[in-house]
Coordinates of C-alpha atoms and ligand atoms in Angstrom, one line a residue:
M1 CA 26.0 30.6 -12.6
T2 CA 25.8 27.1 -13.9
T3 CA 27.6 24.0 -12.6
T4 CA 29.5 21.8 -14.9
P5 CA 28.8 20.4 -17.4
A6 CA 27.8 23.5 -19.3
T7 CA 24.9 22.4 -21.5
T8 CA 23.0 23.7 -24.4
P9 CA 19.3 24.2 -23.8
D10 CA 17.3 21.0 -24.1
S11 CA 15.8 20.2 -27.3
P12 CA 12.0 20.4 -27.0
E13 CA 11.5 17.6 -29.5
G14 CA 11.3 14.0 -28.3
Q15 CA 11.6 12.4 -25.0
H16 CA 13.8 9.4 -24.3
R17 CA 10.9 7.3 -23.2
P18 CA 7.6 7.1 -24.9
P19 CA 5.8 10.3 -23.9
S20 CA 3.4 9.7 -21.0
P21 CA 0.3 11.7 -20.7
D22 CA 0.7 11.5 -16.9
W23 CA 4.2 13.1 -16.5
P24 CA 6.9 14.6 -18.7
G25 CA 10.1 12.7 -18.9
W26 CA 13.5 14.1 -19.8
P27 CA 14.2 15.2 -23.4
A28 CA 15.7 12.3 -25.4
E29 CA 19.1 13.8 -25.9
T30 CA 19.4 14.7 -22.2
G31 CA 18.6 11.1 -21.4
E32 CA 21.2 9.9 -23.7
R33 CA 23.7 12.2 -22.1
Y34 CA 22.8 10.9 -18.6
R35 CA 23.1 7.3 -19.8
A36 CA 26.5 8.0 -21.5
A37 CA 27.8 9.6 -18.3
G38 CA 26.8 6.5 -16.4
Y39 CA 24.3 8.3 -14.2
W40 CA 21.4 6.2 -15.6
R41 CA 21.8 2.5 -15.7
D42 CA 19.7 -0.3 -17.0
E43 CA 19.0 -1.4 -13.4
L44 CA 15.7 -2.0 -11.7
L45 CA 15.0 -1.1 -8.1
G46 CA 13.2 -4.4 -7.5
D47 CA 16.3 -6.4 -8.4
I48 CA 18.4 -5.0 -5.6
P49 CA 17.7 -7.7 -3.0
A50 CA 18.3 -10.6 -5.4
R51 CA 21.5 -9.0 -6.8
Q52 CA 22.9 -8.6 -3.3
A53 CA 21.7 -12.1 -2.3
A54 CA 23.8 -13.5 -5.1
L55 CA 26.9 -11.7 -3.7
R56 CA 26.4 -12.1 0.0
P57 CA 23.5 -14.4 0.8
D58 CA 24.2 -14.6 4.5
A59 CA 25.0 -11.0 5.2
I60 CA 22.3 -9.2 7.3
A61 CA 20.2 -6.9 5.1
L62 CA 17.4 -5.8 7.4
V63 CA 16.8 -5.6 11.1
D64 CA 13.5 -4.8 12.9
G65 CA 13.6 -5.4 16.6
P66 CA 14.3 -9.1 17.1
R67 CA 13.6 -9.9 13.4
R68 CA 16.6 -10.2 11.1
W69 CA 16.7 -10.8 7.4
T70 CA 19.8 -12.0 5.5
Y71 CA 20.0 -10.9 1.9
A72 CA 18.9 -14.5 0.9
R73 CA 15.9 -14.3 3.1
L74 CA 15.0 -10.8 2.0
A75 CA 15.2 -11.8 -1.7
A76 CA 13.0 -14.9 -1.0
D77 CA 10.4 -12.9 1.0
V78 CA 10.3 -10.2 -1.7
A79 CA 9.8 -12.9 -4.4
E80 CA 7.0 -14.6 -2.4
L81 CA 5.3 -11.3 -1.8
H82 CA 5.6 -10.4 -5.5
G83 CA 3.7 -13.5 -6.3
S84 CA 1.1 -13.0 -3.7
L85 CA 0.5 -9.4 -4.8
Y86 CA 0.2 -10.6 -8.4
R87 CA -2.4 -13.2 -7.4
L88 CA -4.2 -10.6 -5.4
G89 CA -4.7 -8.8 -8.7
L90 CA -2.0 -6.1 -8.7
R91 CA -0.3 -5.5 -12.0
R92 CA 2.5 -3.6 -13.6
G93 CA 1.8 0.2 -13.6
D94 CA -0.9 0.0 -10.8
R95 CA -0.6 2.6 -8.2
V96 CA -0.7 1.5 -4.5
I97 CA -0.9 4.0 -1.6
V98 CA 1.6 2.9 1.0
Q99 CA 1.1 4.4 4.5
L100 CA 3.2 2.4 6.9
P101 CA 5.3 3.4 9.8
N102 CA 8.9 2.4 10.3
Q103 CA 8.7 -1.4 10.1
A104 CA 10.3 -4.1 8.0
E105 CA 7.0 -4.7 6.2
F106 CA 7.5 -1.4 4.4
V107 CA 10.8 -2.6 2.9
L108 CA 9.5 -6.0 1.9
L109 CA 6.3 -4.5 0.3
W110 CA 8.2 -1.7 -1.4
F111 CA 10.6 -4.1 -3.2
A112 CA 7.8 -6.5 -4.1
L113 CA 5.9 -3.7 -5.7
Q114 CA 9.0 -2.7 -7.6
R115 CA 9.4 -6.3 -8.8
L116 CA 5.8 -6.2 -10.0
G117 CA 6.3 -2.9 -11.7
A118 CA 3.6 -1.4 -9.5
V119 CA 4.1 2.1 -8.2
P120 CA 4.1 2.8 -4.5
V121 CA 2.6 6.2 -3.6
H122 CA 4.4 7.4 -0.5
A123 CA 1.9 8.6 2.1
L124 CA 3.2 9.8 5.5
P125 CA 1.9 8.2 8.7
G126 CA 0.2 11.4 9.8
H127 CA -1.9 11.7 6.6
R128 CA -5.6 11.5 7.1
R129 CA -8.8 11.5 5.0
Q130 CA -8.0 14.8 3.1
E131 CA -4.6 13.8 2.0
L132 CA -5.4 10.1 1.3
T133 CA -8.5 11.1 -0.7
H134 CA -6.4 13.4 -2.8
L135 CA -3.9 10.7 -3.4
A136 CA -6.5 8.1 -4.3
R137 CA -8.2 10.6 -6.7
V138 CA -5.2 11.8 -8.5
T139 CA -3.4 8.5 -8.8
G140 CA -6.4 6.2 -9.3
A141 CA -4.7 3.9 -6.9
V142 CA -6.0 0.3 -6.9
G143 CA -4.4 -0.6 -3.5
Y144 CA -3.9 0.8 -0.1
V145 CA -1.5 -0.7 2.5
F146 CA -1.7 0.6 6.1
P147 CA -1.1 -0.5 9.7
E148 CA -3.8 -1.7 11.9
R149 CA -3.0 1.0 14.4
H150 CA -0.3 3.6 14.6
A151 CA 0.3 6.4 17.1
R152 CA -3.0 5.4 18.8
Y153 CA -4.9 5.8 15.6
D154 CA -6.9 2.9 14.2
H155 CA -6.6 3.0 10.4
R156 CA -9.0 0.2 9.6
R157 CA -12.4 2.0 9.5
P158 CA -11.0 5.1 7.7
A159 CA -9.4 2.7 5.2
A160 CA -12.6 0.9 4.6
E161 CA -14.3 4.3 4.1
L162 CA -11.6 5.4 1.7
A163 CA -12.1 2.2 -0.4
A164 CA -15.8 2.6 -0.4
A165 CA -15.5 6.2 -1.7
H166 CA -13.1 5.1 -4.5
P167 CA -14.3 2.1 -6.5
A168 CA -10.9 1.9 -8.2
L169 CA -9.4 1.1 -4.8
K170 CA -10.1 -2.6 -4.8
H171 CA -7.3 -3.9 -2.5
T172 CA -6.9 -2.9 1.1
V173 CA -4.0 -4.6 2.9
V174 CA -3.6 -4.2 6.7
V175 CA -0.4 -4.9 8.6
G176 CA -2.1 -6.5 11.6
D177 CA -5.6 -7.7 12.1
P178 CA -8.4 -6.7 9.8
G179 CA -10.7 -6.7 12.8
G180 CA -13.8 -8.0 11.0
H181 CA -13.5 -5.7 8.0
V182 CA -14.7 -7.9 5.1
G183 CA -12.3 -8.0 2.2
M184 CA -9.4 -6.4 4.1
V185 CA -6.3 -8.6 3.5
P186 CA -3.9 -9.2 6.3
F187 CA -0.4 -8.6 5.2
A188 CA 0.8 -11.7 7.0
S189 CA -1.4 -13.8 4.7
L190 CA 0.7 -12.7 1.7
L191 CA 3.9 -14.1 3.3
G192 CA 3.2 -17.6 4.5
G193 CA 6.8 -18.8 4.0
E194 CA 5.8 -20.9 0.9
A195 CA 8.2 -21.4 -1.9
P196 CA 7.4 -18.6 -4.4
R197 CA 5.2 -19.7 -7.2
P198 CA 6.2 -18.4 -10.6
V199 CA 4.5 -15.1 -11.7
P200 CA 3.4 -15.2 -15.4
A201 CA 5.8 -13.3 -17.6
E202 CA 4.3 -10.0 -18.8
A203 CA 5.9 -6.9 -20.4
P204 CA 9.1 -6.5 -18.4
V205 CA 9.6 -3.5 -16.2
A206 CA 12.0 -1.0 -17.7
A207 CA 14.5 1.3 -16.1
D208 CA 12.7 4.4 -17.4
D209 CA 9.4 3.3 -16.0
L210 CA 7.7 5.2 -13.3
A211 CA 8.9 3.5 -10.1
L212 CA 7.3 5.5 -7.3
L213 CA 5.4 8.7 -6.5
L214 CA 6.7 10.9 -3.8
L215 CA 4.7 13.7 -2.2
S216 CA 5.8 17.3 -2.4
G217 CA 5.4 19.7 0.5
G218 CA 3.3 21.7 -1.8
T219 CA 2.5 25.3 -2.3
T220 CA -0.6 25.1 -4.5
G221 CA -3.3 24.0 -2.1
T222 CA -3.0 20.3 -2.5
P223 CA 0.0 17.9 -2.3
K224 CA 1.7 17.5 -5.6
L225 CA 3.0 14.1 -6.8
I226 CA 6.5 13.6 -7.9
P227 CA 7.2 10.9 -10.5
R228 CA 10.5 9.1 -10.0
T229 CA 11.8 6.4 -12.3
H230 CA 14.0 3.3 -11.6
Q231 CA 17.0 4.8 -13.2
D232 CA 16.8 8.3 -11.6
Y233 CA 15.9 7.1 -8.1
G234 CA 18.6 4.4 -8.2
Y235 CA 21.1 7.0 -9.2
N236 CA 19.9 9.3 -6.5
A237 CA 20.7 6.6 -3.9
R238 CA 24.0 5.6 -5.5
A239 CA 25.3 9.1 -5.8
A240 CA 24.5 9.8 -2.2
A241 CA 26.0 6.5 -1.1
D242 CA 29.2 7.4 -2.9
V243 CA 29.5 10.7 -1.1
C244 CA 28.9 8.8 2.2
R245 CA 31.3 6.0 1.2
L246 CA 28.8 3.3 2.0
G247 CA 29.8 -0.3 1.7
P248 CA 29.0 -3.8 3.0
A249 CA 30.1 -2.8 6.5
S250 CA 27.7 0.1 6.6
V251 CA 24.8 -0.1 9.0
Y252 CA 22.1 2.5 8.4
L253 CA 19.5 3.4 11.1
A254 CA 16.1 4.5 9.6
V255 CA 14.9 7.0 12.2
L256 CA 12.8 9.6 10.2
P257 CA 9.6 8.4 8.6
I258 CA 10.5 5.5 6.3
A259 CA 8.6 6.8 3.3
F260 CA 10.4 10.1 3.4
N261 CA 12.8 10.6 0.5
F262 CA 15.6 11.4 2.9
T263 CA 15.2 8.0 4.6
M264 CA 14.6 6.1 1.4
S265 CA 17.4 7.2 -0.8
C266 CA 19.7 10.0 0.4
P267 CA 21.4 7.4 0.7
G268 CA 19.1 5.8 3.3
I269 CA 17.6 2.4 2.7
L270 CA 18.2 2.1 -1.0
G271 CA 21.8 3.4 -0.9
T272 CA 22.6 1.0 2.0
L273 CA 21.1 -2.0 0.3
Q274 CA 22.6 -1.2 -3.1
A275 CA 26.0 -1.2 -1.3
G276 CA 25.4 -4.5 0.5
G277 CA 25.1 -2.9 4.0
T278 CA 22.5 -3.4 6.7
V279 CA 19.4 -1.4 7.3
V280 CA 18.1 -1.2 10.9
V281 CA 14.5 0.1 11.3
C282 CA 14.0 2.4 14.2
P283 CA 10.4 2.4 15.4
S284 CA 10.6 5.9 16.9
P285 CA 12.9 9.0 16.7
D286 CA 12.9 9.0 20.5
P287 CA 16.7 9.5 21.3
A288 CA 16.8 6.7 23.9
T289 CA 15.3 4.2 21.5
A290 CA 17.5 5.3 18.6
L291 CA 20.8 5.5 20.5
A292 CA 20.2 2.1 22.2
L293 CA 19.9 0.7 18.6
V294 CA 23.1 2.5 17.5
D295 CA 24.8 0.7 20.4
R296 CA 23.2 -2.7 19.9
E297 CA 23.5 -2.9 16.1
G298 CA 26.7 -1.0 15.6
V299 CA 25.1 1.6 13.5
T300 CA 27.5 3.6 11.3
I301 CA 25.2 6.2 9.8
T302 CA 21.8 7.7 10.5
A303 CA 19.7 10.7 9.6
V304 CA 17.7 13.1 11.7
N305 CA 16.0 16.5 11.3
P306 CA 17.2 19.6 13.2
P307 CA 14.7 19.6 16.1
L308 CA 15.9 16.1 17.1
V309 CA 19.6 17.1 17.3
P310 CA 19.5 18.8 20.8
H311 CA 17.6 15.8 22.2
W312 CA 20.1 13.3 20.8
L313 CA 23.1 15.3 22.1
R314 CA 21.5 15.3 25.6
E315 CA 20.8 11.6 25.5
A316 CA 24.3 10.9 24.3
Q317 CA 25.6 12.7 27.4
V318 CA 23.5 10.9 29.9
G319 CA 22.3 7.7 28.3
G320 CA 25.3 5.4 28.8
H321 CA 25.2 4.2 25.1
D322 CA 28.3 3.1 23.3
L323 CA 28.2 5.3 20.2
S324 CA 31.7 4.5 18.9
S325 CA 30.4 2.8 15.8
L326 CA 28.6 5.9 14.6
A327 CA 30.7 7.6 11.9
V328 CA 28.2 10.0 10.3
L329 CA 25.1 11.8 11.5
Q330 CA 23.1 13.3 8.7
V331 CA 21.0 16.3 9.5
G332 CA 18.6 17.8 7.0
A333 CA 15.0 18.7 5.9
A334 CA 15.2 22.1 7.6
R335 CA 17.9 24.6 8.3
L336 CA 20.3 23.5 11.1
A337 CA 21.6 26.4 13.1
D338 CA 25.3 26.9 12.8
D339 CA 25.9 26.9 16.5
L340 CA 24.0 23.6 17.0
A341 CA 25.9 22.1 14.0
R342 CA 29.2 22.9 15.8
R343 CA 28.2 20.8 18.8
V344 CA 27.4 17.6 16.9
G345 CA 30.9 16.3 16.2
P346 CA 32.4 16.9 19.6
S347 CA 29.3 15.6 21.5
L348 CA 28.6 12.4 19.4
G349 CA 32.2 11.7 18.3
C350 CA 31.1 11.4 14.7
R351 CA 31.1 13.5 11.5
L352 CA 28.2 15.8 10.9
Q353 CA 26.8 15.8 7.3
Q354 CA 24.3 18.4 6.4
V355 CA 21.7 17.4 3.9
F356 CA 19.6 19.8 1.8
G357 CA 17.3 17.8 -0.4
M358 CA 13.9 17.7 -1.9
A359 CA 11.5 15.0 -3.0
E360 CA 11.6 16.7 -6.4
G361 CA 15.2 15.6 -6.8
L362 CA 18.3 17.7 -6.2
L363 CA 20.3 16.5 -3.2
N364 CA 23.1 18.4 -1.6
L365 CA 25.5 16.9 1.0
T366 CA 28.5 18.2 2.8
G367 CA 31.5 15.9 2.2
L368 CA 33.1 13.7 4.9
D369 CA 36.4 15.5 4.3
D370 CA 35.0 19.1 4.0
P371 CA 36.5 21.5 6.5
D372 CA 34.5 21.9 9.7
E373 CA 33.5 25.4 8.9
I374 CA 31.9 24.3 5.6
V375 CA 30.2 21.4 7.3
C376 CA 28.8 23.6 10.1
T377 CA 27.7 26.6 8.0
T378 CA 26.5 25.2 4.6
Q379 CA 23.9 22.7 3.6
G380 CA 26.2 20.9 1.2
R381 CA 26.7 20.8 -2.6
P382 CA 25.0 18.8 -5.3
V383 CA 25.9 15.1 -5.3
S384 CA 26.1 14.7 -9.0
P385 CA 28.3 16.4 -11.6
G386 CA 25.2 16.3 -13.8
D387 CA 23.3 18.6 -11.4
E388 CA 22.9 22.1 -12.8
V389 CA 22.3 24.9 -10.4
L390 CA 21.2 28.5 -11.2
L391 CA 20.6 31.3 -8.7
V392 CA 18.2 33.9 -10.0
D393 CA 16.6 37.1 -8.8
G394 CA 12.8 37.8 -8.9
D395 CA 13.0 38.6 -12.6
G396 CA 14.8 35.3 -13.4
T397 CA 18.1 37.0 -14.0
P398 CA 21.2 35.1 -12.6
V399 CA 22.5 36.9 -9.5
A400 CA 26.2 37.9 -9.0
E401 CA 28.5 35.3 -7.5
G402 CA 28.1 35.2 -3.7
R403 CA 24.6 36.9 -3.7
T404 CA 21.4 35.3 -2.6
G405 CA 19.0 34.0 -5.3
E406 CA 16.2 31.5 -5.8
L407 CA 17.7 28.1 -6.5
L408 CA 16.7 26.6 -9.9
T409 CA 17.9 23.2 -10.8
R410 CA 17.8 20.4 -13.4
G411 CA 19.7 17.2 -13.6
P412 CA 19.7 13.4 -13.8
Y413 CA 17.4 12.8 -10.8
T414 CA 15.3 16.0 -10.8
L415 CA 11.8 15.9 -12.1
R416 CA 10.7 17.7 -15.3
G417 CA 7.1 18.0 -14.3
Y418 CA 4.6 16.8 -11.6
Y419 CA 2.4 13.8 -12.0
R420 CA -0.9 14.6 -13.8
S421 CA -0.4 18.3 -13.3
P422 CA 0.4 19.9 -16.6
E423 CA -1.0 23.1 -15.4
L424 CA 1.9 23.5 -13.0
A425 CA 4.5 23.5 -15.8
G426 CA 4.6 27.2 -16.2
S427 CA 4.8 28.2 -12.6
H428 CA 7.2 25.5 -11.3
F429 CA 9.6 25.0 -14.2
T430 CA 11.4 27.3 -16.6
P431 CA 10.9 26.7 -20.3
D432 CA 14.3 24.9 -20.5
G433 CA 13.4 22.5 -17.8
F434 CA 14.8 23.9 -14.6
Y435 CA 12.7 23.2 -11.4
R436 CA 12.1 26.3 -9.4
T437 CA 12.8 25.2 -5.8
G438 CA 11.4 28.3 -4.0
D439 CA 14.5 28.2 -1.8
L440 CA 16.7 31.3 -1.4
V441 CA 20.3 30.3 -1.2
R442 CA 23.8 31.6 -1.5
R443 CA 26.6 29.7 -3.2
L444 CA 30.2 29.6 -2.1
P445 CA 33.1 29.4 -4.7
T446 CA 33.4 25.7 -3.6
G447 CA 29.9 25.1 -4.8
H448 CA 28.4 24.6 -1.3
L449 CA 25.0 26.1 -0.8
S450 CA 23.8 27.9 2.2
V451 CA 20.0 28.1 2.6
V452 CA 19.0 31.6 3.8
G453 CA 15.3 31.8 3.2
R454 CA 12.3 30.8 1.1
A455 CA 10.3 32.3 -1.7
K456 CA 7.5 29.8 -1.5
D457 CA 4.4 30.0 0.6
Q458 CA 5.3 27.1 2.8
I459 CA 6.0 26.6 6.5
N460 CA 8.9 24.2 7.4
R461 CA 7.8 22.9 10.8
G462 CA 11.0 21.1 11.9
G463 CA 11.2 19.3 8.5
E464 CA 7.4 18.8 8.1
K465 CA 6.3 21.0 5.2
I466 CA 3.0 22.8 5.5
D467 CA 1.4 24.3 2.4
A468 CA -0.1 27.6 3.6
T469 CA -2.7 27.8 0.8
E470 CA -4.0 24.3 1.6
V471 CA -4.5 25.1 5.3
E472 CA -6.0 28.5 4.6
G473 CA -8.6 26.9 2.4
H474 CA -9.7 24.7 5.3
L475 CA -9.7 27.6 7.8
L476 CA -12.0 29.5 5.5
A477 CA -14.5 26.7 5.8
H478 CA -15.0 27.6 9.5
T479 CA -18.2 29.6 9.9
A480 CA -16.5 32.2 12.1
V481 CA -13.6 32.8 9.7
E482 CA -13.9 35.5 7.0
A483 CA -10.3 35.7 5.9
A484 CA -7.2 33.7 6.8
A485 CA -3.5 33.8 6.3
L486 CA -1.0 31.2 7.5
V487 CA 2.6 32.3 8.0
A488 CA 5.7 30.9 9.6
V489 CA 6.8 32.2 13.0
A490 CA 10.3 31.6 14.3
D491 CA 10.6 28.9 17.0
T492 CA 13.6 27.8 19.0
E493 CA 12.5 24.2 19.1
L494 CA 11.2 23.5 15.6
G495 CA 12.8 26.3 13.7
E496 CA 9.3 27.4 12.5
R497 CA 5.8 27.0 13.7
S498 CA 2.6 28.2 12.0
A499 CA 0.6 31.2 12.9
A500 CA -2.9 31.8 11.5
F501 CA -4.1 35.4 11.1
L502 CA -7.9 35.4 11.1
V503 CA -10.5 38.0 10.4
C504 CA -13.6 36.7 12.1
N505 CA -17.3 37.5 12.2
G506 CA -17.6 36.7 15.9
P507 CA -15.3 35.3 18.6
A508 CA -12.2 33.8 17.0
P509 CA -11.8 30.1 17.4
S510 CA -9.0 29.0 19.8
V511 CA -5.9 27.0 18.7
R512 CA -7.6 23.9 20.3
E513 CA -10.9 24.5 18.6
L514 CA -9.2 24.9 15.2
A515 CA -7.1 21.8 15.7
R516 CA -10.3 19.8 16.3
F517 CA -12.1 21.5 13.4
L518 CA -9.3 20.6 11.0
R519 CA -9.0 17.1 12.4
D520 CA -12.7 16.5 11.8
R521 CA -12.2 17.7 8.2
G522 CA -9.7 14.9 7.9
L523 CA -6.5 17.0 7.7
A524 CA -3.2 15.7 9.1
A525 CA -2.6 17.1 12.7
Y526 CA 0.7 18.7 12.0
K527 CA -1.0 21.2 9.6
A528 CA -3.1 22.8 12.4
P529 CA -2.0 26.3 13.3
D530 CA 0.2 26.6 16.4
R531 CA -0.9 30.1 17.1
V532 CA -4.0 32.1 16.2
H533 CA -4.1 35.8 15.9
E534 CA -7.4 37.6 15.4
V535 CA -7.1 40.8 13.3
T536 CA -9.6 43.3 11.9
E537 CA -8.1 43.0 8.4
L538 CA -5.3 41.5 6.5
P539 CA -2.7 43.8 5.0
L540 CA -2.6 43.8 1.2
T541 CA 0.2 44.3 -1.3
P542 CA -0.2 47.0 -4.0
V543 CA -1.5 44.3 -6.4
G544 CA -4.1 43.2 -3.8
K545 CA -2.5 39.9 -2.5
I546 CA -2.3 39.2 1.2
D547 CA 1.0 40.8 2.3
K548 CA 2.5 37.9 4.3
N549 CA 5.8 39.8 4.7
A550 CA 4.0 42.5 6.6
L551 CA 2.4 39.8 8.8
R552 CA 5.7 38.1 9.5
Q553 CA 7.2 41.5 10.3
R554 CA 4.5 42.2 12.8
L555 CA 5.2 38.9 14.5
Q556 CA 8.9 39.6 14.6
E557 CA 8.7 43.2 15.7
N558 CA 6.4 43.0 18.7
G559 CA 4.6 39.7 18.9
T560 CA 1.4 41.7 18.9
P561 CA 0.4 41.2 15.4
D562 CA -2.7 43.3 15.0
A563 CA -1.1 46.6 14.0
A564 CA -4.6 47.5 12.8
G565 CA -5.5 47.4 16.5
G566 CA -8.4 45.1 17.4
G567 CA -7.3 41.5 18.1
P568 CA -6.7 39.6 21.2
G569 CA -3.3 38.4 20.0
R570 CA -2.1 35.0 20.9
K571 CA -4.6 32.4 21.9
P572 CA -3.4 29.4 23.8
Ligands
OOB1 C1 13.4 17.2 2.2 O1 12.4 17.0 1.2 P1 11.0 17.8 1.1 O2 10.5 17.5 -0.2 O3 10.2 17.4 2.3 O4 11.3 19.3 1.3 C2 12.2 20.0 0.5 C3 12.4 21.4 1.0 C4 13.5 22.2 0.3 O5 13.0 22.7 -0.9 C5 13.8 23.2 1.4 O6 12.8 24.2 1.4 C6 13.7 22.4 2.7 O7 12.8 21.4 2.4 N1 14.9 21.8 3.1 C7 15.9 22.5 3.8 C8 16.9 21.6 4.1 N2 16.6 20.4 3.6 C9 15.4 20.6 3.0 N3 16.0 23.8 4.2 C10 17.1 24.2 4.8 N4 18.1 23.4 5.1 C11 18.1 22.1 4.8 N5 19.1 21.2 5.1 O8 13.2 17.9 3.2 C12 14.6 16.3 2.1 C13 14.7 15.4 1.0 C14 15.8 14.6 0.9 C15 16.8 14.8 1.8 C16 16.7 15.7 2.8 C17 15.6 16.5 3.0

């Protein structure tokens, strides 16, 4: 079951870019095909502000609270920041961890790094020492940019500690006040409003260069890094913007975390700016804040995850906001229930668009003209004719039309391998370059996909992905814990929450104790188990693996998980 165009298997010999020891590119002839089809262009992400500034200098590109940037101003600020980062010592190819909340500084910095040919590593605001240490170690980042404080967490001391532990990490830049930390550079000092000084010409950035590193939800114990190039990421945003019919009159509200691939390029910030539209940064997904901005800025399109939808619908009813500008609400990152999907259009007076995407690449959208039934019951279809989709059973054999299978995919913006992780090639990719998504889907004759389950060991907590193996590793470090298994439990609010099954050598730690324990180990808070179940033993499969299906079934059947009989069940 392959989408058009039918292709011959990729030739193993040669890649279209000089082979990198860090990440595998696309095979040479595949790249030629993508270029000939017009998917890949010789365009650089860092040129977007200047290109648009030449076309519409006075149009508004970016809004953050009372601050507004025309395209001319955006291009000038990006150019100045480019120079400042160069003088700070950043160079083409350098990796820079970016951990900023939804604020204009992220956009300015991101384009300046692109101009420089440096590679932003997209950390999420909730990431803590564990995740950041992993990113610093794997990428060898030379820079780290973070906010002074976000969500009542002061980032400065942990940032200084991170830098001290990683000698390669020479540049720490804080959006806000360094607060006495020597060597920490205030972001504001890089943007003094001076005329940009020329940056010495070096080897020019190329469209097939590594442009950014995204984080995968992961299933291997540590977050994996996803290499994206200028040409593939630019195409990702352009293809999505085409489906959404973005143009200069489009106003996109960035509600979900700004570094999330959904917000960045599906079509998000990049798709909107490539089309000459306006990006409005929303500081919080809180419905009152977001809908007030829709009203004030005439937002035409925005994107949320399923747990936010009921809150938005309620606020739309009572909030007194004029939402008449809103044409499209995108919903994705986790499965949207069909019933809830049906309420979106009538309640908000806009089109619902379901979005099934992944940082690894493949993006599926429902179309603006698709029948309501398709829009409310499927998660869309691939945005590019170059996307190839295969549904296979457990043996890798394609399933019959209409049956459920694991989604495999390759295409012009889907990775061929993770960054600095050659050992994952065999488990996450087929020999002919298909990425194994771990998602179980059904495919309609129209090509629309419906997500029905998951084959990967991951919990999707309202769009936030939790790698079960990673958390289990940390749980096992607790002195009371002898064995641990983390599984998803259905939840009306978030879709899924996490439940930890623990075999303990004494009193089992409570949910709260574990949250504190994991926080002290430096793990992001959303990874802490929502429920803890003490059991006398973990069920095993015939080959000796922990039988997570059996655990999920126990939860489903009676909510008293210890079929073996000795646990206290749920701990508050
Ligand atoms: C998005 O990206 P990631 O990398 O955080 O997570 C990808 C995974 C998918 O493999 C799938 O398991 C799940 O998230 N997912 C959905 C979904 N959208 C994503 N599961 C069911 N229904 C959906 N609509 O989550 C992401 C990236 C770009 C755009 C949108 C979402």
